Short mmCIF file of C-alpha atoms and ligand atoms in Angstrom, two decimals:
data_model
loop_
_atom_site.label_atom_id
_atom_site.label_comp_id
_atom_site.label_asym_id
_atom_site.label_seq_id
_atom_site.Cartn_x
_atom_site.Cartn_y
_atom_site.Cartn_z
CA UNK A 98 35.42 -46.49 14.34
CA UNK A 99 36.73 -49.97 14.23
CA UNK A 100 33.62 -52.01 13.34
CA UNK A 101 30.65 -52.03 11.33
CA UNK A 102 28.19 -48.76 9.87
CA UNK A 103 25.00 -49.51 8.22
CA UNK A 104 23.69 -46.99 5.67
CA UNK A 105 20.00 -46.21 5.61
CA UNK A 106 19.02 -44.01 2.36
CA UNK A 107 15.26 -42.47 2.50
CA UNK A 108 13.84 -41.16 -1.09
CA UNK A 109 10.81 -38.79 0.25
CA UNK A 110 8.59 -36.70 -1.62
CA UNK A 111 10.87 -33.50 -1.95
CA UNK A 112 14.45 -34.95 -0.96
CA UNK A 113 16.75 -37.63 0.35
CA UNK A 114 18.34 -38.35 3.48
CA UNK A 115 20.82 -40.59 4.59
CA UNK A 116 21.49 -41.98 7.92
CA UNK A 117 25.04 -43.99 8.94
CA UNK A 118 24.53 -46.09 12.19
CA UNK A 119 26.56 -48.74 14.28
CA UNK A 120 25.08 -51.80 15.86
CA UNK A 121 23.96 -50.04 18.78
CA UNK A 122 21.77 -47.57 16.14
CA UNK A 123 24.34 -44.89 17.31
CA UNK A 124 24.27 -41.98 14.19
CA UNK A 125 27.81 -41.57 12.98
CA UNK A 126 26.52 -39.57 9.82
CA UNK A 127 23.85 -37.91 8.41
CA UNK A 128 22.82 -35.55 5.51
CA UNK A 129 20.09 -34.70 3.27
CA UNK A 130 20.11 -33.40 0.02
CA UNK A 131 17.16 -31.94 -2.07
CA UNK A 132 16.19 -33.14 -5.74
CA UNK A 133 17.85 -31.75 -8.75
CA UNK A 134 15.45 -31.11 -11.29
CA UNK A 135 16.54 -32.73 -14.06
CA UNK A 136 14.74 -31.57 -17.15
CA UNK A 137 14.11 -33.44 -20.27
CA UNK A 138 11.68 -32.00 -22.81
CA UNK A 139 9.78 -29.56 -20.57
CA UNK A 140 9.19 -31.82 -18.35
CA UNK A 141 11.43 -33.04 -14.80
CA UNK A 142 13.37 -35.86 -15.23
CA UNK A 143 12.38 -37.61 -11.87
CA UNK A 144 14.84 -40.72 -12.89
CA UNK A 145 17.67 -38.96 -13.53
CA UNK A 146 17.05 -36.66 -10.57
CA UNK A 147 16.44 -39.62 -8.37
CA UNK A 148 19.99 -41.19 -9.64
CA UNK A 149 22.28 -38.11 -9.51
CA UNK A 150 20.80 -37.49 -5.54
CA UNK A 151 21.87 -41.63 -4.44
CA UNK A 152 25.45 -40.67 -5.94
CA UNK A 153 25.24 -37.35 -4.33
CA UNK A 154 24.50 -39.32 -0.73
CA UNK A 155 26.78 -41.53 -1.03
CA UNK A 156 29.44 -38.77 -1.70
CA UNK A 157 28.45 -37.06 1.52
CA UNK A 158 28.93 -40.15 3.49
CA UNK A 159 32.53 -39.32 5.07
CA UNK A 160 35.39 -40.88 2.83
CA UNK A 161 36.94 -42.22 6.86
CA UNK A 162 33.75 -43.80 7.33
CA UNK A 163 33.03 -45.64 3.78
CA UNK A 164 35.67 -48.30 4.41
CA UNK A 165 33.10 -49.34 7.43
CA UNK A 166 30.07 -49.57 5.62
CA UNK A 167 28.89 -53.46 6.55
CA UNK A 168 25.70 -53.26 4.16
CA UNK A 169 23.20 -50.50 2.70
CA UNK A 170 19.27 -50.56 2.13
CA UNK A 171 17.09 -47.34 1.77
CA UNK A 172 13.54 -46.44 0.94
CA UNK A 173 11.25 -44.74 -1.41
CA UNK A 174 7.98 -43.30 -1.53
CA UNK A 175 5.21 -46.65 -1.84
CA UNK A 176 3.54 -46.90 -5.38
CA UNK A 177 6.19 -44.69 -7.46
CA UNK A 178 6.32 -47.55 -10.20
CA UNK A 179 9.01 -47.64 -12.69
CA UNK A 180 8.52 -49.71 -16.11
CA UNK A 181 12.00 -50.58 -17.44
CA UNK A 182 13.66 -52.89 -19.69
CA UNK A 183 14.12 -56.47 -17.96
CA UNK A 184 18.16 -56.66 -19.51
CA UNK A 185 19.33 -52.86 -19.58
CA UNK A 186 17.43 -51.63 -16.49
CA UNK A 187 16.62 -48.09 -18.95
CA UNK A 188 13.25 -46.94 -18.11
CA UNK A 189 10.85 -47.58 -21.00
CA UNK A 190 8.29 -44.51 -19.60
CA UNK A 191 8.64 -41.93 -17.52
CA UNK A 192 7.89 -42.79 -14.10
CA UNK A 193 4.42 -43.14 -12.54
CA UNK A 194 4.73 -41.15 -8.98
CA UNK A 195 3.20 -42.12 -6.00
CA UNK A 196 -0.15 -39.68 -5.80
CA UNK A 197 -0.63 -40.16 -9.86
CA UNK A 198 -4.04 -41.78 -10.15
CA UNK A 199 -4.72 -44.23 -13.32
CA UNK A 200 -8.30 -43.94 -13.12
CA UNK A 201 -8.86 -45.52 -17.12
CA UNK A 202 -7.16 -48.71 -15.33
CA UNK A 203 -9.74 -49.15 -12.43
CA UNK A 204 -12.55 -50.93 -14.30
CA UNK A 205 -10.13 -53.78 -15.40
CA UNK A 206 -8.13 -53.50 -12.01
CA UNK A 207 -11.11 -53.84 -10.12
CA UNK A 208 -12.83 -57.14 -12.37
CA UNK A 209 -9.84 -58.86 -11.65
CA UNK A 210 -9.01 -58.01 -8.30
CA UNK A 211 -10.91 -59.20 -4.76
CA UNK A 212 -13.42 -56.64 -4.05
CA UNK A 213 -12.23 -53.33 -1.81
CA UNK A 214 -8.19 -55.04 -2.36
CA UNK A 215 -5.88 -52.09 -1.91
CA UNK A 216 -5.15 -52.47 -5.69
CA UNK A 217 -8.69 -50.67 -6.18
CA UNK A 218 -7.52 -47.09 -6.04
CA UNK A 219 -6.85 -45.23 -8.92
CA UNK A 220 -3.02 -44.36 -7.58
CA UNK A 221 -1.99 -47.69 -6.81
CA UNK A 222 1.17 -49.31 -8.14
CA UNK A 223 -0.66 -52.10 -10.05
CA UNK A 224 -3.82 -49.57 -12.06
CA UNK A 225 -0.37 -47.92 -13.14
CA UNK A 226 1.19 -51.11 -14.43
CA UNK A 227 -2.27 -52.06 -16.33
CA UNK A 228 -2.24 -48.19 -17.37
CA UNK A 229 0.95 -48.66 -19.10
CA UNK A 230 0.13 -52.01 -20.54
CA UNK A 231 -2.75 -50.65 -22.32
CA UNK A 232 -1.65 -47.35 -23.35
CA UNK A 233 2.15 -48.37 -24.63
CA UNK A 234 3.50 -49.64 -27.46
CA UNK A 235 7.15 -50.50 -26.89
CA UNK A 236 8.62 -54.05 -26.40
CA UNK A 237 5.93 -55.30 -23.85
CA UNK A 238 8.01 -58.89 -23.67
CA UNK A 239 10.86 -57.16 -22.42
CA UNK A 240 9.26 -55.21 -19.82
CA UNK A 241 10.10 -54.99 -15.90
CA UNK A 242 8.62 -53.21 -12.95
CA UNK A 243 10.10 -51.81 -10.02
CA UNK A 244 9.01 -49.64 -7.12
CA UNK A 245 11.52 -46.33 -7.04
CA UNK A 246 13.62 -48.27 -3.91
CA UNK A 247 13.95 -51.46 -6.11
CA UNK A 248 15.22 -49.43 -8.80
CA UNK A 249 17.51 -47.37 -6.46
CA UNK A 250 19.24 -50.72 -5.34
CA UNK A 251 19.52 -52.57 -8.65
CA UNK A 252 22.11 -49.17 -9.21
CA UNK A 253 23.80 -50.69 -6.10
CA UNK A 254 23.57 -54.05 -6.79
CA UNK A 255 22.82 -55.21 -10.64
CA UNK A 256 20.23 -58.12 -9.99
CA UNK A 257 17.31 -56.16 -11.74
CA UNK A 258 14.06 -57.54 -10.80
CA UNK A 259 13.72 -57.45 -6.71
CA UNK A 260 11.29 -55.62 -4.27
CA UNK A 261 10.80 -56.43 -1.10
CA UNK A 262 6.87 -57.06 -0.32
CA UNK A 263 5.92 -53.72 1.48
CA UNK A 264 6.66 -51.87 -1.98
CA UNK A 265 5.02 -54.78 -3.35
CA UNK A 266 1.54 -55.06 -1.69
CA UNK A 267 0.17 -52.33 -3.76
CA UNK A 268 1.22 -54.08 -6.78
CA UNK A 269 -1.32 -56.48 -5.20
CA UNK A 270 1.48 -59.01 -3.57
CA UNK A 271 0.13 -61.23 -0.84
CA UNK A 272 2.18 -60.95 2.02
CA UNK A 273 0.15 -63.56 4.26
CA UNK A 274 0.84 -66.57 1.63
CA UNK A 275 4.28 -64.56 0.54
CA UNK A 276 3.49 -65.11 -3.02
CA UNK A 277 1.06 -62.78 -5.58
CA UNK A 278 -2.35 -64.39 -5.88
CA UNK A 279 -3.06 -66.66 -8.60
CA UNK A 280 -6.05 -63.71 -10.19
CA UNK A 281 -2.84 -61.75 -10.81
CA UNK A 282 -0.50 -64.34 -12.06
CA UNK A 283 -3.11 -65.45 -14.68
CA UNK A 284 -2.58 -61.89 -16.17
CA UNK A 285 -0.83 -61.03 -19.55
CA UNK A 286 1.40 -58.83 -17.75
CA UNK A 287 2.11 -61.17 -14.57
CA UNK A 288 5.82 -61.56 -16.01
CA UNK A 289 7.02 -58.01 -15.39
CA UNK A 290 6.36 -58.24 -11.55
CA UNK A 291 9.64 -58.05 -9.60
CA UNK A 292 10.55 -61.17 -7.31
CA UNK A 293 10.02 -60.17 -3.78
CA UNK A 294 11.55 -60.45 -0.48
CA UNK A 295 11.60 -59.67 3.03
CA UNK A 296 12.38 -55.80 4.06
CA UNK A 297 16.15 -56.09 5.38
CA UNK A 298 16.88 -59.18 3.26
CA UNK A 299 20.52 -59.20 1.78
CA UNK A 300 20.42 -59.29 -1.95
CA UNK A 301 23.82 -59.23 -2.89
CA UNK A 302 27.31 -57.32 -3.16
CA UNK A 303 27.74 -53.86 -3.93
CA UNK A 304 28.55 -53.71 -7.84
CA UNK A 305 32.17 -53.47 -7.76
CA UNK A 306 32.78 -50.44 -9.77
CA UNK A 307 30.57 -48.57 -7.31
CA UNK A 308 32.60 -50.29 -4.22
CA UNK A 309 35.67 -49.18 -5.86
CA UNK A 310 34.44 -45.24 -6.73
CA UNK A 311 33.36 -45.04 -3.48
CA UNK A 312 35.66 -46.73 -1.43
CA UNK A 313 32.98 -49.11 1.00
CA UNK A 314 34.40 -52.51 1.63
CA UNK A 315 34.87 -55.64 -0.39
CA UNK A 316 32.29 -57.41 1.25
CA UNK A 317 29.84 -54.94 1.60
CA UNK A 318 25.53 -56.00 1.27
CA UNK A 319 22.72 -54.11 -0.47
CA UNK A 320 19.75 -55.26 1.34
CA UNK A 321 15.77 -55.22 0.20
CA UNK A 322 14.61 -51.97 1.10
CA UNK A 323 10.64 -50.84 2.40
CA UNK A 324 8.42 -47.74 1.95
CA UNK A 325 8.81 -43.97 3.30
CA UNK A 326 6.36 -44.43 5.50
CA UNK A 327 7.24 -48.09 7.45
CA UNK A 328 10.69 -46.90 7.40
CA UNK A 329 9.85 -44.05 9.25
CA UNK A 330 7.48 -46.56 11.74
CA UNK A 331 11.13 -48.78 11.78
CA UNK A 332 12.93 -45.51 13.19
CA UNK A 333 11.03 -45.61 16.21
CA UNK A 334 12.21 -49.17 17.26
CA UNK A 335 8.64 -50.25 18.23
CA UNK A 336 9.44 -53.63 17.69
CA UNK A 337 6.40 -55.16 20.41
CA UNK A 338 2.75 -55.55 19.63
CA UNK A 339 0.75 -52.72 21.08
CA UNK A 340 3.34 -50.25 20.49
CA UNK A 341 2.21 -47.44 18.11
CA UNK A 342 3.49 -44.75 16.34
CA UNK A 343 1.33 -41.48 16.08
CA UNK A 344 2.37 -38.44 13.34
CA UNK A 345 0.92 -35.40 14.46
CA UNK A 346 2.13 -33.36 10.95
CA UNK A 347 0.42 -31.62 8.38
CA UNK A 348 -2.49 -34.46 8.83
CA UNK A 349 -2.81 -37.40 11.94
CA UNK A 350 -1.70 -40.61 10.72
CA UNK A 351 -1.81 -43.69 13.25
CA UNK A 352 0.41 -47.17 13.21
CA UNK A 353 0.16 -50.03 15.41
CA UNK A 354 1.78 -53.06 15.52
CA UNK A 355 -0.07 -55.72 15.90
CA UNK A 356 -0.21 -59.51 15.84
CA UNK A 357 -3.54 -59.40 14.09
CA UNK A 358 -3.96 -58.51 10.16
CA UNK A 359 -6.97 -56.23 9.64
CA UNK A 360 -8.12 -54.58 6.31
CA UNK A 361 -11.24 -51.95 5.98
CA UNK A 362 -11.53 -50.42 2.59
CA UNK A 363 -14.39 -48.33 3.84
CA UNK A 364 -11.86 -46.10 6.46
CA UNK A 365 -8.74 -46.67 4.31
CA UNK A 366 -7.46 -49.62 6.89
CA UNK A 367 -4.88 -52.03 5.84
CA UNK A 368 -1.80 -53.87 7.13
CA UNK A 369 1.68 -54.10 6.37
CA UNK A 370 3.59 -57.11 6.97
CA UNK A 371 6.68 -56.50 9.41
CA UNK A 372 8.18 -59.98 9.84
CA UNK A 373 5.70 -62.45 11.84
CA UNK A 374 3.26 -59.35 12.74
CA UNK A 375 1.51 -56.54 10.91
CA UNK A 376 1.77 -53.13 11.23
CA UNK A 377 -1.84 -51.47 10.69
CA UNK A 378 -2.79 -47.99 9.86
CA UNK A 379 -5.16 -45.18 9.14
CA UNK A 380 -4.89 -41.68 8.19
CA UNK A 381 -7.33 -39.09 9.31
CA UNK A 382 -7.92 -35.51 7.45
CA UNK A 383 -7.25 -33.68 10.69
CA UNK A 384 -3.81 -32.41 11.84
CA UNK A 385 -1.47 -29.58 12.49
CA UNK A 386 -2.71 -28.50 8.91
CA UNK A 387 -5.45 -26.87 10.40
CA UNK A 388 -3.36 -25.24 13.33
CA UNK A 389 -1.53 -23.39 10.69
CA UNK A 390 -4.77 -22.11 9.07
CA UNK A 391 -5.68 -20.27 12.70
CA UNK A 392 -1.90 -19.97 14.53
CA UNK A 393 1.25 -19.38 13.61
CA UNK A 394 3.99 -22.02 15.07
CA UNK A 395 5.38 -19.32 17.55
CA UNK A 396 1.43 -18.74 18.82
CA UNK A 397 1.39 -22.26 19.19
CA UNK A 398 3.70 -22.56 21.25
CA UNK A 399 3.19 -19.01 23.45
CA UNK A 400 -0.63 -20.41 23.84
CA UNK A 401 0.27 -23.76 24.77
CA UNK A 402 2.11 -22.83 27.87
CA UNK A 403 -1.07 -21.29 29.13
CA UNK A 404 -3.24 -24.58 28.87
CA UNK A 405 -3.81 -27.14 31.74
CA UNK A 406 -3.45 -30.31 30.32
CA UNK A 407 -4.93 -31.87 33.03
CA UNK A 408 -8.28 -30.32 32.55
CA UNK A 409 -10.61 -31.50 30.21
CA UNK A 410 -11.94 -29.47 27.18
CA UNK A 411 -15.71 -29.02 27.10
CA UNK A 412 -15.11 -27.42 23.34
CA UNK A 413 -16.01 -30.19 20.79
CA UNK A 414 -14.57 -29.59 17.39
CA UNK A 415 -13.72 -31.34 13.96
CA UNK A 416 -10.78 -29.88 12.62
CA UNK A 417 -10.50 -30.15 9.06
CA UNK A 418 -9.24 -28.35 6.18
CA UNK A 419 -12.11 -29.24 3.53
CA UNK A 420 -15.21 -31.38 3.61
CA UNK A 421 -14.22 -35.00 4.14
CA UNK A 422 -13.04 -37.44 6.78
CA UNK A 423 -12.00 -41.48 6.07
CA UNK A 424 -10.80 -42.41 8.95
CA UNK A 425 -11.67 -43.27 11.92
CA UNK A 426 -15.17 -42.10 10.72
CA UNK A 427 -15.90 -42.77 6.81
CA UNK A 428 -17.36 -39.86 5.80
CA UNK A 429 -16.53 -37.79 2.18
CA UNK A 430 -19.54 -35.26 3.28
CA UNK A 431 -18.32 -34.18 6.60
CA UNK A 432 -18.06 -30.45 7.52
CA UNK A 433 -15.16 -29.28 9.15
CA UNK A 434 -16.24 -28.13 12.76
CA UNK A 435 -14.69 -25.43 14.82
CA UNK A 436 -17.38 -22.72 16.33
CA UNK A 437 -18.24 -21.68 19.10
CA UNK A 438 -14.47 -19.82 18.99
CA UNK A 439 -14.35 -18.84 22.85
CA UNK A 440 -12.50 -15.40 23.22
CA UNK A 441 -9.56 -16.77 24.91
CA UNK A 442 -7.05 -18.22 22.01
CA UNK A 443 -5.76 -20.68 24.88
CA UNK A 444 -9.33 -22.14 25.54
CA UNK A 445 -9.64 -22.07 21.89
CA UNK A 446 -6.00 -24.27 20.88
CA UNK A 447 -7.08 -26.20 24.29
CA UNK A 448 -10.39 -27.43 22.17
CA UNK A 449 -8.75 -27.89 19.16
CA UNK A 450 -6.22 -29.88 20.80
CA UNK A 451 -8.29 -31.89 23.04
CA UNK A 452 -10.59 -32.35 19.59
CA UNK A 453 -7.51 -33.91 17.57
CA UNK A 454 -6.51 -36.18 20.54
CA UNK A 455 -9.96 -37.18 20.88
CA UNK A 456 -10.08 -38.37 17.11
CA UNK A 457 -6.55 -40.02 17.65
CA UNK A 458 -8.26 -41.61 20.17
CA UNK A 459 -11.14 -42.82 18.65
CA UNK A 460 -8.72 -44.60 15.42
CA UNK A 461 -7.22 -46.32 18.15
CA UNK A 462 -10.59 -47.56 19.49
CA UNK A 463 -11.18 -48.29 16.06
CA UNK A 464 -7.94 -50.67 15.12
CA UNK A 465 -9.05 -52.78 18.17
CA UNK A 466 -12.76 -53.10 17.18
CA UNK A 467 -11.90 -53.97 13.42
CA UNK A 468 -9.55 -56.67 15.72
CA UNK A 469 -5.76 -55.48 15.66
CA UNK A 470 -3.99 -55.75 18.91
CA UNK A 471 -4.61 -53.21 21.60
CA UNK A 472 -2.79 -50.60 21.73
CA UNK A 473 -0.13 -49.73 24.64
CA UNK A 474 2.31 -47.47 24.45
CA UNK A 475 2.23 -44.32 21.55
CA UNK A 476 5.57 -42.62 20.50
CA UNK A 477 5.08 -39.49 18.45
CA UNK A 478 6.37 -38.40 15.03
CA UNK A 479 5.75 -35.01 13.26
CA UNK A 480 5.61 -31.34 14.22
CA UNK A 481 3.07 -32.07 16.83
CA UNK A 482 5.47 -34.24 18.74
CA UNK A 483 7.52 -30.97 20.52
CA UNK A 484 4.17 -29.75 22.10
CA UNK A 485 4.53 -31.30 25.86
CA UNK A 486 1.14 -29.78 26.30
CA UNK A 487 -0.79 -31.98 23.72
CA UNK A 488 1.24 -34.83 24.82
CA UNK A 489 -0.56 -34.38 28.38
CA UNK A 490 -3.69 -33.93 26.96
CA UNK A 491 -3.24 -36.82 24.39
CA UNK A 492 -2.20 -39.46 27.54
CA UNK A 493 -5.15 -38.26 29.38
CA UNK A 494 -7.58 -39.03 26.25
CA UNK A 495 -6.04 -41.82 25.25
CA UNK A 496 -5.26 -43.10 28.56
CA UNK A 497 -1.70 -44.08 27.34
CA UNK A 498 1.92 -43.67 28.33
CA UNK A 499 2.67 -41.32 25.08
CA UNK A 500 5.96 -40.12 24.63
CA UNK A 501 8.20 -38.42 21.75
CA UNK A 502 9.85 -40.83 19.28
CA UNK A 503 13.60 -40.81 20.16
CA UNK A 504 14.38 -41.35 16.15
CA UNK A 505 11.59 -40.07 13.38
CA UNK A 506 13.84 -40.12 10.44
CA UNK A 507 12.39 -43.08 7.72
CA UNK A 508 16.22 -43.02 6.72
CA UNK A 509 17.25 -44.35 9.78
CA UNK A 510 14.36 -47.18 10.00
CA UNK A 511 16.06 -48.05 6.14
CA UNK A 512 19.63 -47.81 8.15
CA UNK A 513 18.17 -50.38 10.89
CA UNK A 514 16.92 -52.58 8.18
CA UNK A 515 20.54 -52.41 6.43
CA UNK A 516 22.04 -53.26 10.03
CA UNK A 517 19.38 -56.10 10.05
CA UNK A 518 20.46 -57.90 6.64
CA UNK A 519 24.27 -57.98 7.41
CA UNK A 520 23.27 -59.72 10.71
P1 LIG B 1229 4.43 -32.32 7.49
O1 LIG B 1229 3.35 -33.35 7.59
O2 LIG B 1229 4.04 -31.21 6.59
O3 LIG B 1229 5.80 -32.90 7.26
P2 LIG B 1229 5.50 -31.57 10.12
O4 LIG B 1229 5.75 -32.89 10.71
O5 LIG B 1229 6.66 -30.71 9.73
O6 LIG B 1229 4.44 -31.63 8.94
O7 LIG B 1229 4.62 -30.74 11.17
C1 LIG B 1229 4.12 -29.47 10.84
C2 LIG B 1229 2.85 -29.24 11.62
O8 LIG B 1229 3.15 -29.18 13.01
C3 LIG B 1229 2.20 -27.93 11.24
O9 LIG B 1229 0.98 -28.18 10.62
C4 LIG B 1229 2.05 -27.18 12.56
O10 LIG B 1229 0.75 -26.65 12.70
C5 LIG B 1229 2.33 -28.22 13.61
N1 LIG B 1229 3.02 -27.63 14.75
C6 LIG B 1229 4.15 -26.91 14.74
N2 LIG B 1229 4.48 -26.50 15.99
C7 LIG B 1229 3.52 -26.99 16.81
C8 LIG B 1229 3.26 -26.92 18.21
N3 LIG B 1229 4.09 -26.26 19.04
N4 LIG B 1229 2.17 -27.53 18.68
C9 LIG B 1229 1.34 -28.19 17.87
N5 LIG B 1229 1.52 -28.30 16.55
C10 LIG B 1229 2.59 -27.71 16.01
#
């Protein structure tokens, strides 16, 4: 190696990853390492655990390579909200995580906020700042919050106080005017929000003493960092509008780029800034979850290689795990469908199949009629991805060139988006 790495770092739900790539998004180095559960009176100390698995990364990055290391970023998962002190950087509470719902914070939350804002849900990063606020008594003047990836990178870089505005939008940031909205900065607490800038966005130096420990280069860049979820979007290089990113995991999510901002409280739609376009989403209830429930993996793929792609399921089924769909039909009464169950297992994965790319299909359908950009092209992410099979019978529903995604890994996307700031 003889020029520049860029070090992508992704904080997920259960571990961390790290991804080292040149220019070219060439891997040179990866790893992943779990959490270490810290404990700290009977309960984990996610903080701590969060802190010792960055140093950990950064020790598996190969000493050869560290002198190469142009700039870092990483991300975390969106709405894990830290509340520290605004000089010291200690954490004043333990940290909110991203599926903890602040329910007591809603009614305020929600007579303050436009009606259906993403803010309005119990779990999101700003009903867990107003939680806090009203619930806790320490030194409320001194206060500062950051999203787990802005507090990740202050450790790299020491300028406490940045996010980036994909952490930020549940925090209720406006990324179309690039500022928070004036019903937010009239708030008591407005003064704890973090300054925000672009995903990718240099902040500064690496903290010398960590440059030194480590051995990365004198004039090496922490950048602003971005959710576990876009970061994973980034990996796939979709960088055109129209190009979409399907995960075909435990549940179906959907993400499209597109040069049109769209929001839908009602099926859990809304849109991410990615530079001069927005990246819009939904998440059904139906996915490979369900497949589990019936096959195992190694069924799934012995049955697979016995189903024509090319022919067309007359089997019509909603698979779900529990009552309940959002999206791309809002309904929290809907009964998970899967009878008649035809002898054959093939004909029967054939109709589930054919079912889930049918609802895939019909979120797609959906995107463009709320007015997003049309899709074109889908890459796939997630378990599903390595069934050729449902990727036939997915192109044939959809009626789009769907392939796998070459890179699925959200801490490469952050690695792209270090690449990106030292450009
Ligand atoms: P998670 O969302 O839990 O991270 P993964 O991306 O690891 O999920 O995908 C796991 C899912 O993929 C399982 O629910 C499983 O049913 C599904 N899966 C595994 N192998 C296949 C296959 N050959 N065809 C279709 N689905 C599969």
């Amino acid at each position: 190696v003889s020029e520049g790495l860029y070090l992508g770092m992704d904080f997920g739900t259960s571990g961390a990853r790290y991804a080292l790539i040149d220019k070219e998004g060439n891997i040179h180095a990866e790893g992943k390492r779990e959490y270490p559960l810290h404990m700290s009176k009977e309960t984990v100390d996610w903080v701590q655990s969060w802190k010792v698995t960055l140093f950990l990364l950064l020790e598996d990055v190969p000493v050869s390579l560290r002198p190469f290391v142009a700039s870092i970023s990483l991300d975390g998962t969106s709405a894990t909200t830290l509340i520290v002190d605004s000089s010291t950087g200690e954490p004043l509470s333990r940290p909110f995580l991203y599926s903890e719902s602040c329910p007591d914070a809603l009614p305020l939350v929600k007579s303050i906020a436009p009606v259906n804002h993403t803010v309005c849900s119990g779990s999101s990063t700003l009903c867990k700042l107003v939680s806090w606020w009203n619930s806790d008594n320490s030194n409320k003047e001194s206060a500062a919050l950051l999203h787990q990836a802005d507090w990740l990178l202050w450790l790299l870089h020491g300028n406490l106080g940045v996010s980036d505005y994909n952490n930020a939008l549940k925090v209720g940031y406006d990324p179309e005017i690039d500022s928070y909205p004036p019903w937010l900065l009239s708030q008591p607490f407005s003064h704890v929000l973090p300054s925000v800038r672009a995903p990718g966005t240099s902040i500064g130096f690496i903290k010398e003493d960590i440059r030194t420990r480590f051995g990365f280069p004198e004039n090496c860049l922490v950048c602003a960092g971005t959710t576990d979820s876009i970061a994973a979007f980034l990996a796939a290089r979709a960088t055109q509008p129209g190009k979409a990113v399907t995960s075909l995991g435990s549940t179906l999510a959907i993400k499209l780029l597109s040069i049109n901002r769209i929001e839908d409280a009602r099926f859990g739609v809304y849109s991410h800034r990615l530079d001069d376009k927005w990246l819009v989403g939904g998440a059904s209830n139906t996915g490979g979850a369900v497949l589990r429930q019936i096959f195992t993996d190694e069924q799934l793929e012995k049955l697979s290689e016995h189903i024509n792609p090319m022919e067309a399921s007359p089997l019509d089924y909603y698979p779900l795990q529990s009552v309940g769909e959002r999206f791309p039909v809002a309904d929290p009464k809907m009964v998970p469908r899967l009878h008649p169950r035809p002898e054959s297992d093939v004909e029967y994965l054939h109709g589930i199949l054919e079912s889930i790319a049918r609802i895939e299909a019909k979120g797609y359908s959906l995107l463009k009629d709320l007015g997003a950009t049309e899709a074109e092209q889908v890459f796939t992410a997630g378990g599903g991805a390595k069934n050729e099979k449902w990727t036939k019978i997915r192109e044939r529903v959809l009626g789009l060139p769907v392939c796998r995604a070459p890179q699925t890994e959200a801490a490469y996307g952050a690695a792209l988006l270090a690449l990106r700031g030292a450009q």
